[in-house]
Amino acid sequence: MTQASVWAQAATELEHCFATHPTLAQFSAFPTDLRPQNTMARGLPARDLLTADQALSHGSSSSLRDAVLALAPVAHWLDHYRDSEIGDDFLNRFGCFCLVGDQGGFASDQLRAWLVYMPPHLHYPWHHHPAEELYLVLAGKAEFLRAGQDPQWLTVGDTVFHAPNQPHAMTTGTDPVLCLVFWRDQFETGPQLTAQEA
Ligand SMILES: [Fe+2]
């Protein structure tokens, strides 16, 4: 498959997911202005961890999960927290690339979408952003933490919503987790680490 066809396959699967997952459909319509854009592949250590992580393919088959995993070699992996105090272990193991938005395979004025991968035993510290956000778990499981709400262990097909500037965090145990992350507004301001742990 060419690079363009790998992105196109992911978009097709994503559109199908918006049509069939009630919570995702309620969060946002699938963008009507999705347009392919050039992005330069860039690897980070997490790409190799994801590629070697056979636990991501356990369980029932998922064409969306497989289409997203196929993007790993062609995506531009991001290190948003490079200049923060988050620490080398996180930077060396946390994985993220954009599907829709800056450095993603598609542009849209209506939605942002990223892939997030965390290997086992990793903590994503408390952070917040003005955007309303929905996580959808594609593989594995993680404990999702939200300020003012009880922690939740979520697995394949589960979603969690983050309100504007609501601090949130996540932790993996013995399993990795693979998620899609969607923003529907307030695209200008990226995530910031929350100064005081909630
Ligand atoms: Fe977030």
Coordinates of C-alpha atoms and ligand atoms in Angstrom, one line a residue:
M1 CA 0.0 0.0 0.0
T2 CA 1.2 3.5 -0.7
Q3 CA 1.4 6.1 2.1
A4 CA -1.7 7.8 0.8
S5 CA -3.7 4.6 0.7
V6 CA -2.7 3.7 4.3
W7 CA -4.1 7.1 5.4
A8 CA -7.2 6.7 3.2
Q9 CA -7.9 3.3 4.7
A10 CA -7.7 4.8 8.2
A11 CA -10.1 7.6 7.3
T12 CA -12.6 5.1 5.9
E13 CA -12.5 3.1 9.1
L14 CA -12.7 6.2 11.2
E15 CA -15.8 7.4 9.3
H16 CA -17.4 4.0 9.8
C17 CA -16.7 4.3 13.6
F18 CA -18.4 7.6 13.7
A19 CA -21.4 6.1 12.0
T20 CA -21.6 3.1 14.4
H21 CA -20.4 4.2 17.8
P22 CA -23.2 6.1 19.5
T23 CA -21.0 8.0 22.0
L24 CA -18.6 9.1 19.3
A25 CA -21.5 10.1 17.0
Q26 CA -23.0 12.1 19.8
F27 CA -19.7 13.8 20.5
S28 CA -19.2 15.0 16.9
A29 CA -20.3 14.4 13.3
F30 CA -17.6 13.0 11.1
P31 CA -15.9 16.0 9.4
T32 CA -17.4 17.1 6.1
D33 CA -14.2 19.0 5.2
L34 CA -11.6 16.3 5.6
R35 CA -8.8 16.8 3.2
P36 CA -5.5 14.9 2.7
Q37 CA -2.4 16.7 3.5
N38 CA 1.3 15.8 3.2
T39 CA 3.0 14.8 6.4
M40 CA 6.6 13.6 6.8
A41 CA 7.1 10.3 8.6
R42 CA 9.1 10.7 11.9
G43 CA 9.8 7.9 14.3
L44 CA 10.3 8.2 18.1
P45 CA 11.1 5.4 20.5
A46 CA 7.4 4.8 21.2
R47 CA 6.9 3.8 17.6
D48 CA 9.2 0.8 18.1
L49 CA 7.5 -0.1 21.3
L50 CA 4.1 -0.1 19.6
T51 CA 5.4 -2.1 16.6
A52 CA 6.7 -4.8 18.9
D53 CA 3.7 -4.8 21.3
Q54 CA 1.8 -8.0 20.4
A55 CA -0.7 -7.4 23.2
L56 CA -2.3 -4.7 21.0
S57 CA -3.7 -7.3 18.6
H58 CA -5.1 -9.6 21.3
G59 CA -8.9 -10.2 21.5
S60 CA -11.4 -9.8 18.8
S61 CA -10.5 -8.4 15.4
S62 CA -10.9 -4.7 14.7
S63 CA -10.4 -3.2 11.3
L64 CA -10.2 0.3 12.8
R65 CA -7.5 -0.8 15.3
D66 CA -5.6 -2.5 12.5
A67 CA -5.9 0.5 10.1
V68 CA -4.5 2.8 12.8
L69 CA -1.7 0.5 13.7
A70 CA -0.8 0.5 10.0
L71 CA -0.1 4.2 10.2
A72 CA 2.7 3.8 12.7
P73 CA 5.5 3.7 10.0
V74 CA 4.2 6.6 8.0
A75 CA 3.0 8.9 10.8
H76 CA 4.8 11.9 12.3
W77 CA 5.2 10.9 15.9
L78 CA 4.9 13.8 18.3
D79 CA 6.8 14.8 21.4
H80 CA 4.5 17.6 22.7
Y81 CA 6.0 17.5 26.2
R82 CA 9.7 17.6 25.1
D83 CA 10.3 20.9 26.8
S84 CA 8.3 20.2 29.9
E85 CA 9.4 18.7 33.2
I86 CA 7.7 15.4 32.4
G87 CA 10.9 13.4 32.4
D88 CA 12.8 11.1 30.1
D89 CA 10.9 7.9 30.9
F90 CA 7.6 9.4 29.7
L91 CA 9.3 10.9 26.6
N92 CA 10.9 7.6 25.8
R93 CA 7.7 5.5 26.1
F94 CA 4.6 7.7 25.5
G95 CA 3.4 7.5 21.9
C96 CA 1.3 10.0 20.0
F97 CA 0.7 11.0 16.4
C98 CA -1.9 13.1 14.7
L99 CA -4.5 11.8 12.2
V100 CA -6.5 15.0 11.7
G101 CA -4.7 18.3 12.4
D102 CA -1.1 19.5 12.4
Q103 CA 1.3 16.9 11.2
G104 CA -1.6 14.5 10.5
G105 CA -2.6 12.8 7.3
F106 CA -5.7 15.0 7.1
A107 CA -6.7 18.6 7.8
S108 CA -10.1 19.7 9.0
D109 CA -11.6 22.8 10.5
Q110 CA -14.1 20.7 12.5
L111 CA -12.3 18.1 14.4
R112 CA -8.8 17.0 15.6
A113 CA -7.9 13.3 16.1
W114 CA -4.8 11.7 17.5
L115 CA -3.6 8.2 18.3
V116 CA -2.2 7.7 21.8
Y117 CA -0.3 4.6 22.8
M118 CA 1.0 3.8 26.3
P119 CA 3.0 0.7 27.0
P120 CA 2.5 -1.2 30.4
H121 CA 3.3 0.6 33.6
L122 CA 3.3 4.2 32.4
H123 CA 1.6 7.2 34.0
Y124 CA 0.5 10.2 31.9
P125 CA 0.5 13.0 34.5
W126 CA -2.4 15.4 35.1
H127 CA -3.0 17.8 32.2
H128 CA -5.7 20.0 30.9
H129 CA -6.7 22.0 27.8
P130 CA -9.7 24.2 26.8
A131 CA -10.9 21.7 24.2
E132 CA -13.7 19.2 24.9
E133 CA -12.2 15.8 24.4
L134 CA -13.3 12.2 23.9
Y135 CA -11.0 9.2 24.3
L136 CA -12.0 5.9 22.6
V137 CA -10.1 2.8 23.6
L138 CA -9.1 0.7 20.6
A139 CA -6.9 -2.0 22.4
G140 CA -5.7 -2.8 25.9
K141 CA -6.9 -1.0 29.0
A142 CA -5.9 1.8 31.3
E143 CA -7.1 3.6 34.4
F144 CA -8.5 7.0 33.4
L145 CA -8.5 9.8 36.1
R146 CA -10.6 12.9 36.0
A147 CA -10.7 15.7 38.5
G148 CA -13.9 15.6 40.5
Q149 CA -14.9 12.1 39.3
D150 CA -14.1 8.5 40.3
P151 CA -11.2 6.8 38.4
Q152 CA -12.3 4.3 35.8
W153 CA -10.6 1.3 34.2
L154 CA -11.6 1.4 30.5
T155 CA -11.1 -1.2 27.8
V156 CA -11.9 -1.8 24.1
G157 CA -14.9 0.2 22.9
D158 CA -15.1 2.4 26.1
T159 CA -15.0 6.2 25.9
V160 CA -14.3 8.9 28.4
F161 CA -15.2 12.6 28.1
H162 CA -13.1 15.5 29.4
A163 CA -14.8 18.9 29.9
P164 CA -12.9 22.1 29.0
N165 CA -9.9 22.5 31.3
Q166 CA -10.9 19.5 33.4
P167 CA -7.6 18.0 34.6
H168 CA -7.2 14.4 33.6
A169 CA -4.5 11.7 33.7
M170 CA -4.1 8.0 32.9
T171 CA -2.1 5.0 34.0
T172 CA -1.5 1.6 32.5
G173 CA -1.0 -1.6 34.5
T174 CA 0.2 -4.9 33.1
D175 CA -1.5 -4.1 29.7
P176 CA -0.7 -1.4 27.2
V177 CA -3.5 0.9 25.9
L178 CA -4.2 2.2 22.4
C179 CA -6.7 5.1 22.1
L180 CA -8.1 7.5 19.6
V181 CA -8.4 11.0 21.0
F182 CA -10.8 13.6 19.5
W183 CA -11.2 17.3 20.1
R184 CA -14.3 19.2 18.7
D185 CA -13.4 22.8 19.5
Q186 CA -10.7 25.1 21.0
F187 CA -8.0 23.7 18.7
E188 CA -5.6 26.6 19.3
T189 CA -4.4 25.7 22.8
G190 CA -2.5 22.4 23.3
P191 CA -2.4 20.3 26.5
Q192 CA -0.6 21.8 29.5
L193 CA 0.6 19.9 32.5
T194 CA -1.6 20.7 35.5
A195 CA 0.6 22.3 38.2
Q196 CA -1.1 20.9 41.2
E197 CA -2.0 17.2 40.9
A198 CA -5.8 17.0 41.2
Ligands
FE1 FE -6.7 15.6 27.0

